[in-house]
PDB file of C-alpha atoms in Angstrom:
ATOM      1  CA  UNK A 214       0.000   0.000   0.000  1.00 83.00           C
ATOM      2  CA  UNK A 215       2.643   2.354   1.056  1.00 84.00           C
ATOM      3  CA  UNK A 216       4.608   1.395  -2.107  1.00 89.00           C
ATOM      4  CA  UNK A 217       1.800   2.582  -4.530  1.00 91.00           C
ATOM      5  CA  UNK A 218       1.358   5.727  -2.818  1.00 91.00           C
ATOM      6  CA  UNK A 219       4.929   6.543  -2.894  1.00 91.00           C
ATOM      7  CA  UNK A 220       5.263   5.828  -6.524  1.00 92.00           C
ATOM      8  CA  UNK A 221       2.174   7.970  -7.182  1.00 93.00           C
ATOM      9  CA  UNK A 222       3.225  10.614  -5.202  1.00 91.00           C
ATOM     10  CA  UNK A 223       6.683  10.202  -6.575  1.00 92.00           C
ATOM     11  CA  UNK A 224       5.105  10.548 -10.196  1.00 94.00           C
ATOM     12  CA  UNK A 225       3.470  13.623  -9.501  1.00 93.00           C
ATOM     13  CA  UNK A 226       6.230  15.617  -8.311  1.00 93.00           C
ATOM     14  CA  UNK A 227       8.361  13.933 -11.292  1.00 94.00           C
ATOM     15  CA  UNK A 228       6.100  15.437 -13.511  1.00 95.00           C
ATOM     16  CA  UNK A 229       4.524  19.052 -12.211  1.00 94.00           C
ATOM     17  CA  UNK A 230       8.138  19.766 -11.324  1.00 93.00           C
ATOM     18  CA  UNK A 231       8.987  19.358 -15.210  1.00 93.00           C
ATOM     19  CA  UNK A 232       5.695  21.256 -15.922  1.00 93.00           C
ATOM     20  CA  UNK A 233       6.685  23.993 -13.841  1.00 91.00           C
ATOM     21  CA  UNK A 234      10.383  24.234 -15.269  1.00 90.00           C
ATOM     22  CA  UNK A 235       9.275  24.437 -18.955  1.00 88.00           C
ATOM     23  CA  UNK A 236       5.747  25.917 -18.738  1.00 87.00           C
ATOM     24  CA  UNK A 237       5.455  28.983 -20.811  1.00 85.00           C
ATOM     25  CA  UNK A 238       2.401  30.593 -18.614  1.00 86.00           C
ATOM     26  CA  UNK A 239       3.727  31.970 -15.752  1.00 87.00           C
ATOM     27  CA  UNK A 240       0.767  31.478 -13.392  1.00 88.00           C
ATOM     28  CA  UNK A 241       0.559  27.951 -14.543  1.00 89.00           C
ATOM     29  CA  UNK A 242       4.180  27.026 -13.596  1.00 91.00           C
ATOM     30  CA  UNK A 243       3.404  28.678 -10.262  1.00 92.00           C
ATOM     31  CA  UNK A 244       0.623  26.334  -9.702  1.00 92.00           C
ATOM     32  CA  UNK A 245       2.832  23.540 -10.848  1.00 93.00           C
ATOM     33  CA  UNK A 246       5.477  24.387  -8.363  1.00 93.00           C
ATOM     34  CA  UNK A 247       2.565  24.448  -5.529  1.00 93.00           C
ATOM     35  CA  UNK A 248       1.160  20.880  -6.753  1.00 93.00           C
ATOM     36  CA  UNK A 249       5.101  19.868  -6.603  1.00 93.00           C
ATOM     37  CA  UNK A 250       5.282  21.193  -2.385  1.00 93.00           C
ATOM     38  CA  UNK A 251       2.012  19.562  -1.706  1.00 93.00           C
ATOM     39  CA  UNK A 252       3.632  16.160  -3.009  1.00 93.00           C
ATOM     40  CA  UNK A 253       7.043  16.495  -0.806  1.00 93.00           C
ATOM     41  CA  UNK A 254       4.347  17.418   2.108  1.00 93.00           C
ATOM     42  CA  UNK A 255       2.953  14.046   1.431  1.00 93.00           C
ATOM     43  CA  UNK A 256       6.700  12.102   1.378  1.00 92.00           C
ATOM     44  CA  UNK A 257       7.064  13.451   4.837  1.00 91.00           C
ATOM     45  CA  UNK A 258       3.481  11.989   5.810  1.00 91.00           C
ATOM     46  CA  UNK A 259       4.526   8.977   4.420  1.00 90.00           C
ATOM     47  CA  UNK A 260       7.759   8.887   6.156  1.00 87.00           C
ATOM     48  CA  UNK A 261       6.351   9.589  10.079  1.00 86.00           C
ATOM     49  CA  UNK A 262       7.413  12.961  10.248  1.00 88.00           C
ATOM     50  CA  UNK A 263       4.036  14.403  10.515  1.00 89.00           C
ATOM     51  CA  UNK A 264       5.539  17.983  12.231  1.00 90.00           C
ATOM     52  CA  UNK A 265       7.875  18.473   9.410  1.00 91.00           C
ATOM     53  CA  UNK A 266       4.685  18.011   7.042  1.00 92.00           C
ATOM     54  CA  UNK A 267       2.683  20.794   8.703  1.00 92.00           C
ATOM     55  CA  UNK A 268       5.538  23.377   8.280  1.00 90.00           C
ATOM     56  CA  UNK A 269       5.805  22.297   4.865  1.00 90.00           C
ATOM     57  CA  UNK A 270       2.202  22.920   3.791  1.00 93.00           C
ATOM     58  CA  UNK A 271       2.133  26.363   5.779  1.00 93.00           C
ATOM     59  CA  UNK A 272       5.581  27.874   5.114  1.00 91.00           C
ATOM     60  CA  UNK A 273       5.831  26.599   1.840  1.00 88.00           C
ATOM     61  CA  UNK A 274       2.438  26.096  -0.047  1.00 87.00           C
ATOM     62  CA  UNK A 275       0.782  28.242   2.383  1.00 88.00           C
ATOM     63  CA  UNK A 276       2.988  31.080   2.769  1.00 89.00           C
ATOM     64  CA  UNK A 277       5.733  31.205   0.018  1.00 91.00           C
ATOM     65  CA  UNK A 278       3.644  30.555  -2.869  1.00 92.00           C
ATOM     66  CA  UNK A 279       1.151  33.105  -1.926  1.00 91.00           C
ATOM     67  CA  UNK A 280       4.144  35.198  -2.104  1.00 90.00           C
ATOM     68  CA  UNK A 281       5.177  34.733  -5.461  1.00 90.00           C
ATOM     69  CA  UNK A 282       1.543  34.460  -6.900  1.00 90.00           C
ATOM     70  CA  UNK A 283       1.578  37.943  -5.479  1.00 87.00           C
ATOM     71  CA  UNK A 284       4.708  39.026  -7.453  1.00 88.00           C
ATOM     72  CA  UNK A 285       3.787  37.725 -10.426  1.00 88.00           C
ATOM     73  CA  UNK A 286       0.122  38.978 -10.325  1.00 87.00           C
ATOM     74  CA  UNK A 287       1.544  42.445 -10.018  1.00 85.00           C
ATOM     75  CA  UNK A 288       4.262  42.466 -12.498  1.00 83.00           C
ATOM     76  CA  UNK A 289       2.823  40.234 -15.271  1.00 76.00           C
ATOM     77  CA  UNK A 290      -0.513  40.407 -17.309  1.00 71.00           C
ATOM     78  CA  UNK A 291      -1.999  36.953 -17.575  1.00 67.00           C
ATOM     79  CA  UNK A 292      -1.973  36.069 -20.644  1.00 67.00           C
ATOM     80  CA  UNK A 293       2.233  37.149 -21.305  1.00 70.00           C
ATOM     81  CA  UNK A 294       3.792  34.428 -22.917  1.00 74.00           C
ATOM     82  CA  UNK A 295       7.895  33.582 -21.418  1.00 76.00           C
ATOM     83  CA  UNK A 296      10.311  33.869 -23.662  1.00 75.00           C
ATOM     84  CA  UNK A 297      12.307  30.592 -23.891  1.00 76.00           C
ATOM     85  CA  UNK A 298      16.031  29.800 -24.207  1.00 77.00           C
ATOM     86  CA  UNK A 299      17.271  28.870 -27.446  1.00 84.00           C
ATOM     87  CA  UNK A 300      16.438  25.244 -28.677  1.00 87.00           C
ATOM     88  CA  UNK A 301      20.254  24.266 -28.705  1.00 89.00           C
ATOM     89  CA  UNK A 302      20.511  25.522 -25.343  1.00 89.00           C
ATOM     90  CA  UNK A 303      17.786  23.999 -23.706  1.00 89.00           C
ATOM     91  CA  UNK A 304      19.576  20.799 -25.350  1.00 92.00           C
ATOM     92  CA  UNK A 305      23.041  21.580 -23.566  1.00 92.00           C
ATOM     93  CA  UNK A 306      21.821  21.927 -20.343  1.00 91.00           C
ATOM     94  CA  UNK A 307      19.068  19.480 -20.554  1.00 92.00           C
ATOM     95  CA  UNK A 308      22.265  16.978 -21.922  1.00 94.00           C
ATOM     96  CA  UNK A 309      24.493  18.213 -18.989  1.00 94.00           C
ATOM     97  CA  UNK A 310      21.343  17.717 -16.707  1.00 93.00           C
ATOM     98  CA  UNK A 311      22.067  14.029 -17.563  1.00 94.00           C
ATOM     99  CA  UNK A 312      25.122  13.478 -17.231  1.00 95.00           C
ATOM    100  CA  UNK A 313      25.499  14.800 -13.846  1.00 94.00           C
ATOM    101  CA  UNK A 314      22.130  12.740 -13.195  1.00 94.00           C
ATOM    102  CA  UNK A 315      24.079   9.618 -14.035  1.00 94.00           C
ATOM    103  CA  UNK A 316      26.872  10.679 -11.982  1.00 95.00           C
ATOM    104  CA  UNK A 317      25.321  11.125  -9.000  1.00 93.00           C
ATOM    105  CA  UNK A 318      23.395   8.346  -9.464  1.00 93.00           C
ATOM    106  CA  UNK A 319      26.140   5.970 -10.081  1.00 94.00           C
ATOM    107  CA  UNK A 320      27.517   6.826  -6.903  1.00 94.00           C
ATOM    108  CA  UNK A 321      24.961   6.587  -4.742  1.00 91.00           C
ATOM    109  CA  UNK A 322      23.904   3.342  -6.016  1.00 92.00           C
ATOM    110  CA  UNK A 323      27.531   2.163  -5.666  1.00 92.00           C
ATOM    111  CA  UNK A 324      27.768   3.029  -2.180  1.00 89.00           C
ATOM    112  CA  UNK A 325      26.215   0.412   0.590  1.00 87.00           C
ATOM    113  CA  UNK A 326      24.096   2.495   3.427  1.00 84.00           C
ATOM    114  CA  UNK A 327      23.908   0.474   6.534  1.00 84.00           C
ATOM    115  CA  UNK A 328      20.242   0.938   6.699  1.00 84.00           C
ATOM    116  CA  UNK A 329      18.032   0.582  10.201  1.00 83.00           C
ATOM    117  CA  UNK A 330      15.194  -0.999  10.543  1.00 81.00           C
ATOM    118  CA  UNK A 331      13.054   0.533  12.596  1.00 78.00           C
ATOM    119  CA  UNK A 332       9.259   2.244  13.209  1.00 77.00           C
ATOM    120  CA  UNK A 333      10.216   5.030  15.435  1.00 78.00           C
ATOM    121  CA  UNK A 334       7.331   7.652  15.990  1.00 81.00           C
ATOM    122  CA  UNK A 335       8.690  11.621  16.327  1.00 81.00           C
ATOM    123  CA  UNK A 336       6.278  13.357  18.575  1.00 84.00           C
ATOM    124  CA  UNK A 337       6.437  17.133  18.217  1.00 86.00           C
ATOM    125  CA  UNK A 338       7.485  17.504  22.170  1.00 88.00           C
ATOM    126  CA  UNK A 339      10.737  15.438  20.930  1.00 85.00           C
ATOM    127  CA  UNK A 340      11.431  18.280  18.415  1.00 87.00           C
ATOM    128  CA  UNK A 341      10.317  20.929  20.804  1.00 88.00           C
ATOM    129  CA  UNK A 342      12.751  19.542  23.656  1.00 87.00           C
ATOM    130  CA  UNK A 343      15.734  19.414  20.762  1.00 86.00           C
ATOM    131  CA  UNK A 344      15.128  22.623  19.356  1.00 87.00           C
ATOM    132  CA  UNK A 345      15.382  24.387  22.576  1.00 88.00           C
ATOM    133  CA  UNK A 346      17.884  22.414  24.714  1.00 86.00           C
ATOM    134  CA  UNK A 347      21.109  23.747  25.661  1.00 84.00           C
ATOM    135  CA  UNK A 348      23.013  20.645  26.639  1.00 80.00           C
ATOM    136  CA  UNK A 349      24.622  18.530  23.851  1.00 80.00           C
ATOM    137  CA  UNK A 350      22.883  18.445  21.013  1.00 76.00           C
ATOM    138  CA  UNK A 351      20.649  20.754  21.716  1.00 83.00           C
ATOM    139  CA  UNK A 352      19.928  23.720  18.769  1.00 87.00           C
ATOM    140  CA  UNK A 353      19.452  26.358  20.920  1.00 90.00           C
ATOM    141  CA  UNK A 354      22.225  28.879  19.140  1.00 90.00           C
ATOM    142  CA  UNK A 355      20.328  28.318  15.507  1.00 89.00           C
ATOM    143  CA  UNK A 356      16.938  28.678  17.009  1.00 90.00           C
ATOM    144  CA  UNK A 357      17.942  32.297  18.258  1.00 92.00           C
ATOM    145  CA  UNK A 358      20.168  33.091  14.812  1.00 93.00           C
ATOM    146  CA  UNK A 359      16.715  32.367  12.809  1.00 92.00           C
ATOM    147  CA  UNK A 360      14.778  34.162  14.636  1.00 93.00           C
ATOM    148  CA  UNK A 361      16.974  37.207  14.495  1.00 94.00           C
ATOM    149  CA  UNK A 362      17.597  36.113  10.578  1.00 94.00           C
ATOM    150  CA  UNK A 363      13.693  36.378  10.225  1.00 93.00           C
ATOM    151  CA  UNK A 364      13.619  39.899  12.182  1.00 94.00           C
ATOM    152  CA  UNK A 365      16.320  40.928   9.870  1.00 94.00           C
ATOM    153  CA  UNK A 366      14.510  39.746   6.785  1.00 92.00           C
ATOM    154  CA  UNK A 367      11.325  41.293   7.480  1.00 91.00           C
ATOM    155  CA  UNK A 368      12.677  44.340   8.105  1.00 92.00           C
ATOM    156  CA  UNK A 369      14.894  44.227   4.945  1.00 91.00           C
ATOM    157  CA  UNK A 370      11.565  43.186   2.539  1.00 89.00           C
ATOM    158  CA  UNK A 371       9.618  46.284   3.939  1.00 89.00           C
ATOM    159  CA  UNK A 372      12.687  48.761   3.428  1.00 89.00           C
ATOM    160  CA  UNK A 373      13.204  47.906   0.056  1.00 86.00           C
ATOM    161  CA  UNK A 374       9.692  47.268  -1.424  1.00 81.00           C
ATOM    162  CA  UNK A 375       8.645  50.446  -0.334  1.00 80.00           C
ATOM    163  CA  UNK A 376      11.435  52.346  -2.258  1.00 71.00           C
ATOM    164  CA  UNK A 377      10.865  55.138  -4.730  1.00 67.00           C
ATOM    165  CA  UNK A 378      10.828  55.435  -7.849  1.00 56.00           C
ATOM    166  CA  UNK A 379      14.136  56.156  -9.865  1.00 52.00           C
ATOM    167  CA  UNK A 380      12.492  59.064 -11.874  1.00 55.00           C
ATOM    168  CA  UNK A 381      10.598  60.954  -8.813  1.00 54.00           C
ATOM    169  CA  UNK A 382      14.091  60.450  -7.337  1.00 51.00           C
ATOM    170  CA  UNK A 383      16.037  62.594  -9.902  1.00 52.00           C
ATOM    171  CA  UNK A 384      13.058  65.135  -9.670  1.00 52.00           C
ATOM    172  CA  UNK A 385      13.886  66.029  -6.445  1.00 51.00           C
ATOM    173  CA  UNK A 386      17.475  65.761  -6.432  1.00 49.00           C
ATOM    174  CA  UNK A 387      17.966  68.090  -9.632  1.00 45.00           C
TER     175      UNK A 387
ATOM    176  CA  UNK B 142      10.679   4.463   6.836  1.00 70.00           C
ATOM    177  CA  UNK B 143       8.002   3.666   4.264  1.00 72.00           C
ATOM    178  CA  UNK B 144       7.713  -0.428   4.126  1.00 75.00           C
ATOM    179  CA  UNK B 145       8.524  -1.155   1.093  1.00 78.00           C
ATOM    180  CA  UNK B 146      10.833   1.297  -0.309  1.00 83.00           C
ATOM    181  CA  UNK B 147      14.652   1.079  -0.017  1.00 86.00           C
ATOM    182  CA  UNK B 148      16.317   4.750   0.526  1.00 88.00           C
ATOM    183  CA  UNK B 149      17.925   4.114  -3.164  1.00 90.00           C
ATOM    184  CA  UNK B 150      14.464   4.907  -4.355  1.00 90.00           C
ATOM    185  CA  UNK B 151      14.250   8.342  -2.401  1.00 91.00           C
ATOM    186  CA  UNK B 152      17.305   9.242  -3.372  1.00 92.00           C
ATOM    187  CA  UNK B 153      16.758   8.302  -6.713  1.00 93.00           C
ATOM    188  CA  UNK B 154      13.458  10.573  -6.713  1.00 93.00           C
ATOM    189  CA  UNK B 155      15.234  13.705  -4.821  1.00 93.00           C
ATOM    190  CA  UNK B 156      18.417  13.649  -7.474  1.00 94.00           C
ATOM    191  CA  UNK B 157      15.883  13.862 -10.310  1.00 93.00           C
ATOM    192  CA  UNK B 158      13.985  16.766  -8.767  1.00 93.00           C
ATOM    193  CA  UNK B 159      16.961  18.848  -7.858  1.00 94.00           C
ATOM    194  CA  UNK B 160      18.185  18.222 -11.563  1.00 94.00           C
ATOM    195  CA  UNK B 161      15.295  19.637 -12.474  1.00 94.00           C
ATOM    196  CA  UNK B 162      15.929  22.160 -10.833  1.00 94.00           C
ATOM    197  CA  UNK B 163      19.052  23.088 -12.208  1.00 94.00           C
ATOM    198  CA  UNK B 164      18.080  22.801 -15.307  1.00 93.00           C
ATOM    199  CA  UNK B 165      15.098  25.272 -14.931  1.00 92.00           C
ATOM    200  CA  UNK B 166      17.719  28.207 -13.087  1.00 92.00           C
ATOM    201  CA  UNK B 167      19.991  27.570 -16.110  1.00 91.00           C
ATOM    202  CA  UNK B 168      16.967  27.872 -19.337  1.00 91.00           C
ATOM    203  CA  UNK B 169      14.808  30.076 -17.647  1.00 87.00           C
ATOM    204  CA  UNK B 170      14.846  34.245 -18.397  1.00 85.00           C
ATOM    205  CA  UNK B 171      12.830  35.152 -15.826  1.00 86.00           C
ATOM    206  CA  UNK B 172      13.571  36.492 -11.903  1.00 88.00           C
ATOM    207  CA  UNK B 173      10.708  34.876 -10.377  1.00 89.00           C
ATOM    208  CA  UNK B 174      10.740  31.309 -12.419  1.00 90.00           C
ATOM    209  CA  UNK B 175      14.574  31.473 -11.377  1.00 91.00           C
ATOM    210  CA  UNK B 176      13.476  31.933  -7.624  1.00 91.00           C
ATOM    211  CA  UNK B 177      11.264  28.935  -8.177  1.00 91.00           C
ATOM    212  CA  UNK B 178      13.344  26.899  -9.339  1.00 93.00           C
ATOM    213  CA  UNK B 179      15.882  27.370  -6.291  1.00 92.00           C
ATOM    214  CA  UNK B 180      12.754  26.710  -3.954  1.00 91.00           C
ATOM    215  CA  UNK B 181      12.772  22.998  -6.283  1.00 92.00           C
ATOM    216  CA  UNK B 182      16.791  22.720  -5.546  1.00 94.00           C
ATOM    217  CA  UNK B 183      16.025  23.334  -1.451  1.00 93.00           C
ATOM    218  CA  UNK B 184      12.908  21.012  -1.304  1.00 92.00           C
ATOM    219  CA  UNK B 185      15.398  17.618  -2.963  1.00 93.00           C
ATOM    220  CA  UNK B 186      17.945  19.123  -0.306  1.00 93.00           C
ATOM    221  CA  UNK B 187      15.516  18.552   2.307  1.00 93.00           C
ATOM    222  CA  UNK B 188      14.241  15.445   1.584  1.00 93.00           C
ATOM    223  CA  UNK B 189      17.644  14.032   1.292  1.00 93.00           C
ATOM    224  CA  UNK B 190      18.376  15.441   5.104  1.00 92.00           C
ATOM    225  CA  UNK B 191      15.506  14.187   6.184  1.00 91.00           C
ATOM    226  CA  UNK B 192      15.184  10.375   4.634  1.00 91.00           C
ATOM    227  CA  UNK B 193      18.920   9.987   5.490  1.00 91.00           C
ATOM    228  CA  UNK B 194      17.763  10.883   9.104  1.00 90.00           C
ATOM    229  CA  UNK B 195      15.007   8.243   9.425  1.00 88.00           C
ATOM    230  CA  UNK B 196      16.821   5.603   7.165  1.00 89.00           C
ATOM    231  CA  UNK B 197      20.438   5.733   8.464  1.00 89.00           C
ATOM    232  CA  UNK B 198      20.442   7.411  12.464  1.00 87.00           C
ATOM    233  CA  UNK B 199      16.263   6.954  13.120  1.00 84.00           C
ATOM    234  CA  UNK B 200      16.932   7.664  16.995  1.00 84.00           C
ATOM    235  CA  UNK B 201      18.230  11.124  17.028  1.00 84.00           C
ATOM    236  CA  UNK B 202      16.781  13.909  15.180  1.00 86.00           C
ATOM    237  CA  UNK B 203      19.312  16.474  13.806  1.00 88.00           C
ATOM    238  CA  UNK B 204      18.023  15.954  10.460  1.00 89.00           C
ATOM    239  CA  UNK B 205      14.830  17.533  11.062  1.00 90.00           C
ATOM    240  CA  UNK B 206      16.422  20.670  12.929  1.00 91.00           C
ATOM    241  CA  UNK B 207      17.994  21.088  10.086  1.00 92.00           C
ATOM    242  CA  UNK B 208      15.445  20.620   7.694  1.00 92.00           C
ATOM    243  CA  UNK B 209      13.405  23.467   9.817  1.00 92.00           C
ATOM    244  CA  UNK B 210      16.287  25.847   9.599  1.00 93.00           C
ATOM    245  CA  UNK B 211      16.410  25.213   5.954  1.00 92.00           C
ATOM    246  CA  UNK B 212      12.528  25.837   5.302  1.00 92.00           C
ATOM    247  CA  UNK B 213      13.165  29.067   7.120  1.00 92.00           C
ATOM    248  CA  UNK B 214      16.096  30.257   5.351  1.00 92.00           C
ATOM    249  CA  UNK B 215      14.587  29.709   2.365  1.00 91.00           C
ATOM    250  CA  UNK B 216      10.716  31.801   3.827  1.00 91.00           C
ATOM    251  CA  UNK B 217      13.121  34.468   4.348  1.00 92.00           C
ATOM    252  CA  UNK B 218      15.420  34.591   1.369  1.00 90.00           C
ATOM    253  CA  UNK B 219      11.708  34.520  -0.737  1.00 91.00           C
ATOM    254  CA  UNK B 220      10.389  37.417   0.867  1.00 91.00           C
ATOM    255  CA  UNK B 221      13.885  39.578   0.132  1.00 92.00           C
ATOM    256  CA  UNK B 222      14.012  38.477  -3.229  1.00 91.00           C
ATOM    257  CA  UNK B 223      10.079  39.620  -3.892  1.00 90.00           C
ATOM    258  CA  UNK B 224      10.378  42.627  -3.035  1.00 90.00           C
ATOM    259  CA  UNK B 225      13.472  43.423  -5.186  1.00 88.00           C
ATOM    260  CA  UNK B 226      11.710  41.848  -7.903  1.00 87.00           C
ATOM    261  CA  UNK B 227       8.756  44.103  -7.141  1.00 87.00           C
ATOM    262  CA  UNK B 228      11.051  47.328  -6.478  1.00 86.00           C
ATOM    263  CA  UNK B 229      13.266  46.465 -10.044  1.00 85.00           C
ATOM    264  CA  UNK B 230      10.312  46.093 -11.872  1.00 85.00           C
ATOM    265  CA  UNK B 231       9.141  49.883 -10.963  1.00 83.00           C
ATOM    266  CA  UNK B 232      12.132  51.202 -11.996  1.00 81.00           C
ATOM    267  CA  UNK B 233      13.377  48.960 -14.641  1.00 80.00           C
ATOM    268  CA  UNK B 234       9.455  47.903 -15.656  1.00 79.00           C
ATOM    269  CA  UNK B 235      10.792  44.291 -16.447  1.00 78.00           C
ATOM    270  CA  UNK B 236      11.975  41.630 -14.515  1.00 79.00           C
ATOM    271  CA  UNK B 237      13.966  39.798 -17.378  1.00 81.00           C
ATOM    272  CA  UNK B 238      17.116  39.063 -16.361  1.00 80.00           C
ATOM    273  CA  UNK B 239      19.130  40.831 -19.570  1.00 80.00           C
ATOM    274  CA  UNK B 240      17.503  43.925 -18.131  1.00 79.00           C
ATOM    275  CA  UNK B 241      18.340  43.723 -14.748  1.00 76.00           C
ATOM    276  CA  UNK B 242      21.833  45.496 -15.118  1.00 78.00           C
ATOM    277  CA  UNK B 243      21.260  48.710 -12.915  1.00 73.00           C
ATOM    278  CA  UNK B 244      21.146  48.879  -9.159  1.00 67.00           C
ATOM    279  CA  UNK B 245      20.579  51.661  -6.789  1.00 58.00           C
ATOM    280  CA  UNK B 246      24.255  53.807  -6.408  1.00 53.00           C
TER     281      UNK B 246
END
């Protein structure tokens, strides 16, 4: 059972994430990309890590690609086409693509993980405890450094998106 | 771990998406397809932390810290690079990236 979902789910990010690299609609290969995060959501469902799941659907689907829709509602009209890359370049990198697929693949199917075998539940408390313990292990130090990263960044987006425009600007300098 | 599926398979699936990926920041012309295209890089980067995590070392849980830290790096890192994209466009009105050749001093 848990094979067939996988593969499904595994087929579906496959192919929106393809969709959403080569779409030429813009809107369309944002909705791709969200169809694409709702799939990873589901890997993590699928793998017992049910907290890292919720993050992924609010940050990510819920949060991040609200923010782009927003972007691109307000600096495209609907209907613009992309331009593409050249035929012979999509063809280079798509070709390069390839080859460093088969690399990496080669070497991680050459390489023997020592897998566990185990059905260990995470409970949120565990990550809770980790994230904000100060003994060994414990992630304390980050925890603070993101939340001052995500002070920082807010501050930053506001700042800058609120700037003037370059023509008003030499009006009142001259 | 899902019964049934060996971590070859995962790895397999998160190596394809984050070539994807690559290959979407290299064709595309556009700032905002090349933003999402980094979010499809970061999402096979965090499924590869955290399968290894509950495949290879399932009792301890650095993995997912990490994971979290990445999700949030990236939340931020969207929002800054929105509202350039939203600032460049009213000064530049286009976000194509053969325009984008100015910036502010």
């Amino acid at each position: 059972m848990e094979r067939i979902i996988f593969y499904i789910l595994a087929l579906i990010i496959v192919v929106f994430a393809i969709a959403s690299v080569s779409s030429k609609k813009m809107l369309r290969s944002v909705i791709y990309l969200l169809f694409v995060l709702c799939g990873i959501a589901g890997i993590y469902f699928l793998i017992d890590y049910n907290f890292l799941a919720a993050i992924q659907l609010t940050v990510y689907a819920g949060g991040i690609i609200v923010l782009i829709i927003f972007s691109v509602i307000l600096v495209h009209h609907i209907e613009m086409e992309l331009e593409l890359a050249k035929r012979s370049k999509q063809l280079l990198v798509g070709l390069a693509c390839l080859i460093g697929l088969g690399v990496f693949l080669t070497s991680i199917y050459s390489y023997d993980f020592n897998v566990v075998e185990n059905s260990i539940t995470t409970s949120t408390a565990d990550i809770g405890m980790g994230l904000l313990s100060y003994g060994a292990g414990g992630f304390i130090l980050p925890f603070e450094v993101i939340s001052v990263l995500l002070l920082a960044a807010m501050i930053a987006a506001i700042v800058i998106s609120k700037g003037k425009k370059l023509t008003d600007k030499k009006d009142t300098t001259v | 771990m899902i019964a049934g599926i060996s971590i070859y398979e995962i790895l397999t699936l998160t190596t394809l998406l984050f070539f994807i990926g690559v290959y979407g920041f290299i064709t595309r012309k556009n700032l905002i397809s090349i933003l999402m295209s980094i979010e499809l890089i970061l999402n096979a980067s965090v499924i590869n932390f955290v399968v290894i995590n509950k495949y290879l070392y399932p009792d301890i849980l650095q993995g997912v810290f990490f994971s979290i830290f990445i999700i949030a790096v990236a939340a931020a890192d969207t929002a800054i690079a929105v509202a350039i994209i939203i600032n460049l466009y009213r000064q530049i009105t286009s976000i194509e990236v053969k325009d984008t050749e100015i910036m502010k001093y």
